[in-house]
Amino acid sequence: MATRVFVPADTTAASVGADRVAAAIAAEAERRGENIELVRNGSRGMFWLEPLVEVQSDIGRLAYGPVTKADVAGLFDAGFLKGGAHPLGLGLTGEIPYFKNQQRLTFARVGLIDPLSITEYEANGGLAGLRKAVAVAPVQIVDDVKASGLRGRGGAAFPTGLKWQTVLNTPADQKYIVCNADEGDSGTFADRMLMEGDPYSLIEGMVIAGLGVGATQGHIYLRSEYPRCWKVLNEAIERAREFGMLGDNILDSGKAFELEVRLGAGSYVCGEETALLESLEGKRGEVRAKPPVPAISGLFGKPTVVNNVITLASVPIILGCGPAFYHDYGMGRSRGTLTLQLAGNIKYPGMIERAFGLTLKELLYDYGGGSASGRPLRAVQAGGPLGAYIPVEDFDMPLDYEAFMERGAMIGHGGVVAFDDTVDMLKMARFAMEFCAEESCGKCTPCRIGAVRGVEVIDRIKAGTEPEKNLQLLESLCDTMQYGSLCAMGGMTPYPVVSALKHFPEDFGLKENHNPEN
Amino acid sequence: MTYDTNRIEAIIDAHRHRPGATLPILHDIQEAVGYVPEESIPIIADALNLSRAEIYGAVTYYSDFRMQPAGRHIVQVCRGEACQAKGGCDLEEHAKRSLGVDFHETTRDREITLEPVFCLGNCACSPSMRVGDEIFGRVDEVTFDEVIRDLKSNRGAN
């Protein structure tokens, strides 16, 4: 029997040579007459070990990494196909503490299976949710999602079931399910990993959403920065259609749902749901004023569910294992698991799925191992480019939506970017404004003009031009942007700026503790 | 004119029945021609029953679309915070200096157009860059130079 060898086809694994390693393994096996089956799986999310090669053995999957093309012949010499010892050997993948100490629900199959094999998908728990969904009334689906406590994982944390209920209750000749796969926050990659590593879970989640609210058409709005996802999703949709997961007769239920992927075009603000809908309609990605909310008037003016990738991909578990199973994870009003993405200046970067409640400190040191540079960590930015900078003193914060909000921070999509003590926080604050100026859709003035003025004001502070006066001006500008902008782009750009100023006043040339509230 | 107008018509025909067809059409035209020619705008507008201003507005809004030809390769360097935390700013500077261009500019030999990008989702192996559909992680000055050298020497690539 052929030995199964796994080499991730994940973007990040490939970015550090996984495709070359896979080709070298195939060639070396051929040369030596070894019978192998090469599987291009998703990533296990331990990126400092990528490319991570795994071999199926009697006792489980054995890991070797990080493997380079030059290591391949040596691995064969060491008999890695039989689990032979090698300096890159890591033992059983499932026993690596970083991986073992996770609670993988949404990511249960990512890295485990051949992403495009429906057979493997089903053998590992896939389709259980959809089988239940086709057999029950729509309202039962919505009730299950409500009871699970699932909240939107894209950043806003809005209760998913409530959104679905609104769409279900709004009569229309056509309704839509839109998946927001415009994962633009720096430091986030969970959506990408899931779409590349387990695309059917997203497809299944979207079909269930369609059955739940009475929508027959779905769109995945994918950012153009994800070329591998584009290929995987299109292939997966085609296979799902052939299998009967999509089409006019889903799992022989007589119910219908169609799905297509649309490509974005490099606009960050299109990750905002109303700008995304404009873009799907073929227009400039300008934000719409709310109300009406998309659940009532969304794509082409029809009731539309807009949910993030992880939100939708979590739905099959809720249906399949029951809402109580999912609700049992988490703390307070943050139920289920959070997919954390640890990046930046960190020794062990990766994707960690855990129930809500882990502290930042545990995440950064127990998982992350501190900085990659070996210098002390100074700050992290959580929640993407619009998220606050959090100083070391606040690392005891539990990862919980409400706990973060209390301290003026946000979890957002779960990205945490670490910086060591060489970071210049004035520069980071300036970058936040520069990014907003670059990416603003231009519809509202506080964001469009405010961001440009913000860069100028910070430059004057840096140059030492009337610093006190300009700091006051910066605070006033941030206040205007925060309360006067139409969407989170302008409304939250002040978060990184104000938090940088509050926690790191010395970087702005201020000696004493500077309190922006005074 | 160095492109085939029939090709553009064919692309438009393939998508015109789809609701909100503008972006798929623009993507395909850019893929086929390398940019979105000004002359194609009234044709798209006509086919979709939209105004030229609406199509022009979309082309100029999205940073992916260009109305002028780029160099033979587009090299994108990530400017996201996760890349900055690992020396991304130095990489940006190195890219500009070694190619002798600023962002949005093309080298004199028309080989490389340098563009910024705000996050490639490759944040766990930052800093990152992209050429065509290939993404590179843990990029330092040496690997950047290697990638550029390979692009320039391998004239048949992409």
XYZ file of C-alpha atoms in Angstrom:
676
model
C 0.000 0.000 0.000
C 1.186 3.481 -0.783
C 2.459 5.510 2.155
C 0.593 8.774 2.496
C 2.863 11.802 2.668
C 1.362 15.216 3.384
C 2.897 18.492 2.183
C 0.693 21.564 2.631
C -0.427 23.500 -0.437
C -1.351 26.395 1.858
C -0.235 29.831 0.635
C 2.097 30.442 3.554
C 3.627 26.974 3.414
C 4.164 27.502 -0.309
C 5.633 30.952 0.317
C 8.472 29.281 2.180
C 9.032 26.476 -0.317
C 6.362 23.770 0.205
C 5.750 23.339 -3.534
C 9.464 22.749 -4.133
C 9.562 20.270 -1.252
C 6.516 18.420 -2.601
C 8.085 18.181 -6.051
C 11.376 16.974 -4.571
C 9.603 14.291 -2.506
C 7.672 13.061 -5.544
C 10.866 12.928 -7.640
C 12.906 11.236 -4.916
C 10.203 8.605 -4.301
C 10.075 7.901 -8.015
C 13.857 7.604 -8.204
C 13.960 5.173 -5.274
C 10.913 3.221 -6.394
C 9.024 4.071 -3.180
C 5.259 3.805 -3.388
C 3.862 7.024 -1.949
C 0.635 8.964 -2.207
C 1.431 12.660 -1.993
C -1.416 14.659 -0.429
C -1.408 18.441 -0.604
C -3.241 19.268 2.611
C -3.951 22.577 4.323
C -1.597 23.905 6.965
C -1.715 22.769 10.580
C -1.097 26.401 11.452
C 2.338 26.041 13.042
C 4.058 28.310 10.598
C 7.542 28.374 12.068
C 7.632 24.666 11.165
C 6.543 25.172 7.554
C 7.052 23.469 5.239
C 5.790 20.772 7.629
C 5.880 17.326 6.052
C 3.792 14.557 7.606
C 3.858 10.811 7.086
C 0.960 8.509 7.885
C 2.096 5.732 10.243
C 0.387 3.021 12.258
C 0.461 5.197 15.364
C -0.687 8.392 13.658
C 0.728 11.232 11.602
C 4.417 11.900 12.129
C 5.760 15.384 11.476
C 9.042 16.661 10.090
C 9.835 20.333 9.721
C 10.745 22.858 8.649
C 11.799 20.880 5.578
C 13.708 22.384 2.681
C 14.232 20.870 -0.746
C 17.807 20.065 0.299
C 16.575 17.956 3.247
C 14.489 15.598 1.128
C 17.129 13.033 0.151
C 18.277 12.878 3.778
C 14.730 12.241 4.958
C 14.468 9.285 2.591
C 17.889 8.041 3.774
C 16.611 8.215 7.361
C 13.567 6.158 6.373
C 11.043 8.876 7.168
C 8.399 6.942 5.238
C 8.541 4.425 8.089
C 8.845 7.130 10.731
C 12.634 6.983 10.839
C 14.489 9.333 13.177
C 15.813 12.543 11.640
C 16.974 15.857 13.153
C 13.832 17.501 11.701
C 11.563 14.876 13.277
C 8.882 16.298 15.574
C 7.071 13.115 16.564
C 3.313 12.811 16.313
C 1.753 15.978 14.947
C -1.146 15.674 17.359
C 1.263 15.628 20.317
C 3.069 18.876 19.490
C 2.004 21.019 22.498
C 1.132 24.074 20.373
C -1.305 21.909 18.441
C -2.398 19.604 21.227
C -3.419 22.487 23.499
C -6.049 23.752 21.112
C -9.765 23.185 20.836
C -10.249 22.781 17.143
C -13.883 22.831 16.110
C -14.060 25.016 13.004
C -10.529 24.007 12.034
C -10.911 20.327 12.917
C -10.194 19.194 9.360
C -7.790 21.929 8.232
C -4.411 20.311 7.611
C -5.862 16.878 8.285
C -7.564 16.054 5.014
C -7.122 16.491 1.294
C -9.032 19.798 1.010
C -10.833 18.841 -2.204
C -11.841 15.300 -1.265
C -15.533 15.166 -0.365
C -15.055 11.557 0.747
C -12.475 12.610 3.342
C -14.596 15.608 4.276
C -17.550 13.376 5.042
C -15.437 10.734 6.801
C -14.257 13.445 9.208
C -17.611 14.837 10.268
C -18.503 16.863 7.177
C -22.088 17.026 5.885
C -23.652 16.031 9.232
C -24.915 19.586 9.691
C -26.342 19.824 6.193
C -28.089 16.464 6.498
C -29.841 17.773 9.573
C -30.599 21.134 7.940
C -32.351 19.670 4.906
C -34.624 17.667 7.223
C -35.841 20.471 9.501
C -37.883 23.657 9.120
C -35.947 26.888 8.367
C -36.880 28.385 11.711
C -35.297 25.399 13.470
C -31.977 26.164 11.731
C -32.143 29.803 12.789
C -33.095 28.818 16.347
C -30.122 26.466 16.586
C -27.729 29.182 15.473
C -29.280 31.588 17.979
C -29.032 29.055 20.800
C -25.367 28.423 20.036
C -24.509 32.027 20.899
C -22.445 32.364 17.719
C -21.414 35.940 16.984
C -19.899 37.273 13.782
C -16.220 36.420 13.571
C -15.408 39.092 11.005
C -14.936 41.695 13.707
C -18.264 43.225 14.663
C -19.349 40.233 16.786
C -23.024 40.697 15.970
C -25.218 37.736 17.000
C -25.451 35.585 13.882
C -28.828 34.025 14.673
C -30.426 37.433 15.105
C -29.186 38.529 11.676
C -30.540 35.336 10.121
C -33.888 35.794 11.877
C -34.245 39.238 10.299
C -33.602 37.849 6.820
C -35.975 34.929 7.451
C -38.706 37.339 8.571
C -38.302 39.701 5.613
C -40.428 38.536 2.700
C -38.814 38.789 -0.745
C -38.768 37.032 -4.112
C -35.004 36.595 -3.805
C -32.651 36.512 -0.838
C -28.885 36.145 -0.776
C -26.132 34.673 1.348
C -22.919 36.629 0.990
C -19.697 35.392 2.473
C -17.277 38.142 3.350
C -13.926 36.619 2.377
C -12.265 40.016 2.041
C -9.896 39.273 4.903
C -7.937 42.501 4.681
C -6.701 42.985 8.251
C -2.962 42.712 8.526
C -2.122 39.856 10.862
C -5.130 37.744 9.891
C -5.137 34.650 7.735
C -7.641 32.263 9.332
C -10.205 32.725 6.552
C -7.554 31.997 3.967
C -6.334 28.893 5.798
C -9.856 27.576 6.122
C -10.789 28.213 2.497
C -7.588 26.558 1.304
C -7.621 23.734 3.829
C -11.315 22.850 4.200
C -13.404 24.686 1.593
C -16.403 22.379 1.926
C -17.053 23.526 5.489
C -17.637 27.035 4.164
C -19.793 25.762 1.316
C -21.811 23.616 3.728
C -22.247 26.559 6.100
C -23.498 28.764 3.289
C -25.979 26.163 2.068
C -27.306 25.771 5.623
C -27.617 29.557 5.880
C -29.549 29.571 2.603
C -31.908 26.861 3.835
C -32.335 28.697 7.123
C -33.353 32.066 5.716
C -34.843 31.042 2.374
C -32.013 32.209 0.105
C -31.174 30.290 -3.045
C -28.096 32.171 -4.210
C -24.785 32.667 -2.479
C -21.714 34.716 -3.303
C -18.276 34.465 -1.812
C -16.554 37.832 -2.122
C -12.889 36.887 -2.122
C -10.025 39.357 -1.984
C -7.761 39.270 -5.010
C -4.683 38.942 -2.790
C -5.624 35.267 -2.312
C -4.924 33.602 -5.680
C -4.664 30.073 -4.239
C -8.033 30.402 -2.492
C -9.581 31.437 -5.788
C -8.477 28.206 -7.412
C -9.405 25.962 -4.475
C -12.841 27.509 -4.010
C -13.772 27.310 -7.683
C -12.699 23.688 -7.852
C -14.513 22.870 -4.594
C -17.733 24.511 -5.788
C -17.636 22.522 -8.994
C -17.129 19.258 -7.109
C -19.790 20.168 -4.532
C -22.235 20.747 -7.370
C -21.431 17.363 -8.916
C -21.850 15.716 -5.521
C -25.207 17.356 -4.845
C -24.154 19.718 -2.060
C -25.172 22.547 -4.383
C -27.711 22.825 -7.171
C -31.436 22.193 -7.513
C -31.679 19.122 -5.353
C -29.393 19.388 -2.336
C -28.735 15.931 -0.885
C -31.915 14.740 -2.630
C -34.061 17.091 -0.577
C -35.544 18.962 -3.526
C -34.149 22.187 -2.037
C -31.941 24.504 -4.079
C -28.869 26.645 -3.489
C -26.316 28.011 -5.944
C -22.950 29.528 -5.156
C -20.258 31.492 -6.936
C -17.000 33.219 -6.034
C -16.405 36.831 -6.979
C -13.026 38.469 -6.864
C -12.412 41.801 -5.151
C -9.924 44.247 -6.576
C -7.610 45.471 -3.863
C -9.868 47.695 -1.795
C -9.626 47.275 1.992
C -12.885 49.043 2.713
C -14.760 46.402 0.696
C -14.406 44.246 3.805
C -17.068 46.532 5.282
C -20.327 44.778 4.495
C -22.143 47.554 2.666
C -19.099 48.512 0.595
C -18.732 44.820 -0.205
C -22.306 44.703 -1.481
C -21.709 47.767 -3.648
C -18.641 46.068 -5.066
C -20.560 42.844 -5.756
C -23.071 44.957 -7.643
C -20.206 46.189 -9.818
C -19.866 49.637 -8.323
C -17.148 51.551 -6.512
C -16.745 50.086 -3.042
C -18.337 52.987 -1.231
C -20.005 52.474 2.111
C -23.791 52.743 2.335
C -25.508 54.610 5.115
C -27.331 52.302 7.523
C -30.261 51.769 8.012
C -31.493 49.895 6.123
C -29.328 47.002 7.275
C -28.354 44.432 4.607
C -30.569 41.859 6.333
C -33.510 43.919 5.100
C -32.087 45.572 2.000
C -28.757 44.123 0.947
C -27.460 42.819 -2.361
C -29.479 44.337 -5.226
C -31.832 45.659 -2.543
C -32.807 42.165 -1.388
C -32.599 40.692 2.129
C -29.051 39.436 2.511
C -27.057 37.566 5.119
C -23.499 38.882 5.123
C -21.234 36.747 7.280
C -17.527 36.148 7.606
C -15.881 32.893 6.467
C -15.257 31.546 9.989
C -18.793 32.389 11.091
C -20.307 30.434 8.216
C -17.839 27.566 8.501
C -18.767 27.172 12.192
C -22.435 26.648 11.370
C -22.161 22.985 10.244
C -20.824 22.061 13.715
C -23.705 23.852 15.418
C -26.225 21.966 13.309
C -24.348 18.675 13.357
C -23.380 18.519 17.041
C -26.175 20.678 18.398
C -26.138 24.273 19.671
C -25.406 23.233 23.268
C -22.162 21.551 22.196
C -20.912 24.794 20.677
C -22.290 27.003 23.456
C -20.384 24.992 26.083
C -17.152 26.545 24.848
C -16.283 30.119 25.770
C -17.040 32.635 28.505
C -19.666 35.283 29.259
C -21.363 36.380 26.068
C -18.478 35.143 23.883
C -19.434 31.570 23.077
C -17.673 28.923 21.085
C -14.121 29.113 19.886
C -11.998 31.960 18.617
C -9.529 31.461 15.815
C -6.522 33.481 16.862
C -3.807 34.407 14.456
C -0.450 35.183 15.918
C 1.922 37.111 13.677
C 4.555 39.792 13.478
C 7.605 39.687 15.697
C 6.792 36.400 17.419
C 8.867 33.256 17.790
C 6.087 30.759 17.070
C 3.571 32.407 14.742
C 0.445 30.509 13.821
C -3.263 29.850 14.048
C -4.639 28.842 17.419
C -8.271 27.849 17.867
C -9.362 28.001 21.482
C -12.480 28.731 23.474
C -12.792 32.393 24.391
C -11.087 33.298 27.644
C -7.397 32.639 26.996
C -5.340 35.677 28.072
C -3.117 37.655 25.745
C -0.157 36.724 27.941
C -0.836 33.004 27.512
C -1.224 33.502 23.799
C 1.951 35.537 23.360
C 4.286 33.630 25.651
C 2.905 30.104 26.164
C 2.035 29.660 22.509
C 4.030 32.405 20.836
C 7.236 31.962 22.845
C 7.807 35.724 23.038
C 9.424 37.780 20.308
C 11.217 36.335 17.307
C 14.058 38.805 17.762
C 14.683 37.741 21.369
C 14.082 41.299 22.554
C 11.250 42.117 24.966
C 7.789 42.552 23.471
C 6.569 46.124 23.757
C 3.100 46.140 22.229
C 0.637 44.114 20.248
C -1.970 45.306 17.823
C -5.126 43.235 18.052
C -7.959 43.323 15.564
C -6.175 44.518 12.438
C -5.055 47.963 11.278
C -8.041 49.589 12.996
C -7.339 47.849 16.297
C -5.782 49.389 19.379
C -2.158 48.949 20.398
C -2.031 47.109 23.699
C 0.915 47.584 26.068
C 2.566 44.812 28.097
C 0.709 45.951 31.264
C -2.565 44.888 29.673
C -1.448 41.440 28.524
C -3.472 39.879 31.358
C -6.657 40.674 29.422
C -8.762 37.627 28.588
C -9.671 37.200 24.940
C -13.350 37.992 25.269
C -15.289 40.557 23.220
C -16.546 42.435 26.270
C -13.271 42.387 28.226
C -11.478 43.914 25.249
C -14.137 46.539 24.722
C -13.922 47.606 28.367
C -10.301 48.553 27.799
C -10.899 50.343 24.524
C -9.555 47.470 22.416
C -11.151 44.950 20.125
C -10.631 41.356 19.146
C -11.928 41.946 15.655
C -11.144 39.021 13.402
C -8.681 37.571 15.916
C -5.398 38.812 14.508
C -2.654 39.656 17.007
C 0.496 41.309 15.683
C 3.440 41.490 18.061
C 6.137 44.183 18.142
C 9.374 44.139 20.099
C 10.908 47.121 21.899
C 12.439 48.575 18.744
C 9.005 49.650 17.494
C 8.449 53.384 17.067
C 4.848 53.961 18.114
C 4.661 57.413 16.533
C 5.526 55.760 13.253
C 2.803 53.140 13.779
C 0.253 55.851 14.602
C 1.263 57.694 11.451
C 0.920 54.505 9.448
C -2.637 54.026 10.742
C -3.545 57.465 9.362
C -1.641 56.862 6.132
C -3.431 53.552 5.633
C -6.796 55.230 6.194
C -5.922 57.973 3.719
C -4.912 55.343 1.172
C -7.917 53.079 1.649
C -10.727 55.508 2.495
C -13.610 55.100 0.061
C -14.004 58.864 0.080
C -17.696 58.964 0.809
C -17.570 60.762 4.158
C -15.413 63.760 5.024
C -14.049 62.832 8.477
C -12.381 59.753 7.000
C -11.354 61.091 3.596
C -9.922 64.418 4.782
C -9.285 63.528 8.419
C -6.809 60.802 7.602
C -4.729 63.095 5.370
C -4.711 65.809 8.027
C -3.823 63.150 10.598
C -0.630 62.243 8.750
C 0.309 65.929 8.523
C -0.334 66.592 12.196
C 1.724 63.574 13.283
C 4.542 64.729 11.004
C 4.478 68.131 12.724
C 4.595 66.469 16.154
C 7.563 64.434 15.010
C 9.310 67.531 13.713
C 8.762 69.210 17.086
C 6.561 71.956 15.652
C 4.337 73.272 18.450
C 3.954 69.738 19.830
C 1.402 70.509 22.582
C -0.856 72.380 20.198
C -0.595 69.702 17.540
C -1.249 66.904 20.036
C -4.465 68.646 21.028
C -5.329 68.958 17.375
C -4.646 65.266 16.815
C -6.937 64.312 19.680
C -9.676 66.566 18.401
C -9.250 65.147 14.893
C -9.470 61.591 16.220
C -12.636 62.516 18.080
C -14.188 63.870 14.874
C -13.193 60.812 12.892
C -14.424 58.396 15.547
C -17.856 59.920 15.939
C -18.377 61.492 12.535
C -17.451 58.725 10.081
C -19.929 56.504 8.297
C -18.136 53.211 8.925
C -15.332 51.586 10.886
C -12.634 52.728 8.441
C -12.688 56.335 9.608
C -14.455 55.524 12.855
C -11.808 53.179 14.159
C -8.588 54.535 12.656
C -8.343 56.649 15.831
C -8.061 53.446 17.931
C -4.453 52.646 17.001
C -3.559 56.351 17.049
C -5.088 57.214 20.415
C -3.910 53.991 22.054
C -0.358 54.601 20.829
C -0.497 58.111 22.239
C -2.004 56.987 25.528
C 0.292 54.060 26.242
C 3.507 55.257 24.595
C 3.594 59.057 25.069
C 7.399 59.008 25.172
C 7.446 58.116 21.471
C 5.578 61.350 20.772
C 8.136 63.422 22.663
C 6.014 63.644 25.810
C 7.795 63.122 29.100
C 4.914 62.751 31.501
C 2.096 60.307 31.377
C -0.197 61.735 28.788
C -3.886 61.243 29.263
C -5.885 61.960 26.096
C -9.079 62.408 28.122
C -7.776 65.564 29.815
C -3.345 49.400 -30.489
C -1.656 46.200 -29.348
C -4.710 44.297 -28.218
C -7.542 42.512 -29.912
C -10.891 44.290 -29.631
C -12.678 41.053 -30.505
C -11.156 39.560 -27.391
C -12.624 42.351 -25.299
C -16.038 41.884 -26.894
C -15.845 38.156 -26.168
C -15.023 38.802 -22.506
C -17.922 41.200 -22.167
C -20.272 38.710 -23.833
C -19.191 35.982 -21.445
C -20.214 38.042 -18.408
C -22.879 40.543 -19.486
C -25.778 38.354 -18.345
C -24.454 38.165 -14.779
C -25.799 40.622 -12.223
C -23.099 43.129 -11.270
C -20.779 42.032 -14.073
C -18.431 45.025 -13.993
C -15.660 43.598 -11.823
C -15.497 40.169 -13.486
C -15.273 41.918 -16.872
C -12.554 44.308 -15.726
C -10.551 41.469 -14.181
C -10.705 39.416 -17.363
C -9.823 42.339 -19.625
C -6.855 43.207 -17.458
C -5.775 39.575 -17.440
C -5.995 39.401 -21.237
C -4.582 42.807 -22.155
C -2.467 43.646 -19.118
C -4.493 46.773 -18.394
C -7.953 48.202 -19.005
C -7.732 50.235 -22.219
C -9.608 53.508 -22.172
C -11.345 52.483 -25.410
C -12.951 49.510 -23.692
C -14.850 51.669 -21.201
C -17.655 52.826 -23.541
C -18.007 49.269 -24.859
C -18.461 47.863 -21.343
C -20.815 50.702 -20.407
C -22.923 50.076 -23.475
C -23.123 46.331 -22.893
C -24.128 46.685 -19.230
C -26.442 49.629 -19.818
C -24.407 51.785 -17.469
C -22.809 55.179 -17.956
C -19.165 55.564 -18.921
C -18.690 57.448 -15.671
C -19.823 54.419 -13.679
C -17.334 52.131 -15.405
C -14.552 54.699 -15.279
C -15.383 55.238 -11.606
C -14.990 51.549 -10.879
C -11.740 51.195 -12.843
C -10.150 54.108 -11.027
C -11.526 53.184 -7.588
C -9.929 49.754 -7.322
C -6.177 49.627 -6.945
C -5.973 46.329 -8.874
C -7.009 47.971 -12.131
C -4.682 50.034 -14.254
C -5.341 51.984 -17.422
C -1.747 51.962 -18.631
C 0.435 48.955 -19.367
C 2.654 47.828 -16.487
C 6.110 46.316 -16.692
C 6.479 42.683 -17.683
C 6.197 41.665 -14.022
C 4.310 43.320 -11.186
C 6.137 42.971 -7.891
C 4.084 43.741 -4.807
C 5.742 44.362 -1.462
C 3.526 44.069 1.606
C 3.235 47.137 3.806
C 0.986 45.618 6.504
C 1.802 45.930 10.199
C 2.750 42.256 10.555
C 5.384 42.737 7.863
C 6.548 46.003 9.431
C 7.064 44.160 12.726
C 9.605 41.933 10.952
C 11.532 44.518 8.976
C 9.041 45.182 6.181
C 9.946 48.872 6.004
C 13.588 48.012 5.304
C 12.431 45.646 2.586
C 10.301 48.396 1.024
C 13.299 50.710 0.998
C 15.545 48.036 -0.430
C 13.031 47.267 -3.174
C 12.784 50.901 -4.190
C 16.530 51.495 -4.020
C 17.617 48.351 -5.827
C 15.055 48.764 -8.603
C 15.557 52.517 -8.794
C 11.820 53.209 -8.724
C 9.194 54.362 -6.281
C 5.899 52.550 -5.679
C 3.590 52.604 -8.725
C 6.582 53.064 -11.052
C 8.175 50.810 -13.655
C 11.864 50.178 -14.182
C 13.365 51.795 -17.287
C 13.791 48.413 -18.979
C 10.001 47.878 -18.535
C 10.720 44.646 -16.655
C 9.340 45.398 -13.181
C 6.500 47.516 -11.866
C 6.726 47.981 -8.110
C 3.464 48.170 -6.187
C 2.615 48.271 -2.483
C 0.039 45.843 -1.124
C -1.744 45.982 2.199
C -1.554 42.423 3.426
C -1.176 39.176 1.513
C -2.489 37.074 4.411
C 0.995 35.653 4.758
C 1.543 37.364 8.109
C 2.917 34.327 9.940
C 5.964 34.288 7.653
C 6.466 38.010 7.170
C 7.764 40.076 5.463
C 6.061 39.047 2.229
C 5.963 39.882 -1.440
C 3.965 38.737 -4.436
C 4.826 38.246 -8.098
C 1.969 37.091 -10.320
C 0.176 34.372 -8.369
C 3.239 33.483 -6.344
C 3.683 34.689 -2.792
C 7.045 34.718 -1.057
C 7.495 34.649 2.722
C 10.345 35.458 5.136
C 11.724 37.756 2.442
C 14.983 39.518 3.169
C 17.135 41.617 0.873
C 18.964 38.565 -0.440
C 15.797 36.667 -1.371
C 14.284 39.810 -2.872
C 17.317 40.207 -5.121
C 17.171 36.530 -6.077
C 13.507 36.762 -7.039
C 14.163 39.849 -9.155
C 17.190 38.249 -10.795
C 15.145 35.154 -11.660
C 12.380 37.302 -13.117
C 14.787 39.286 -15.243
C 16.802 36.321 -16.464
C 13.875 34.036 -17.150
C 12.306 36.048 -19.938
C 9.786 33.367 -20.741
C 8.317 33.153 -17.229
C 4.751 34.199 -16.410
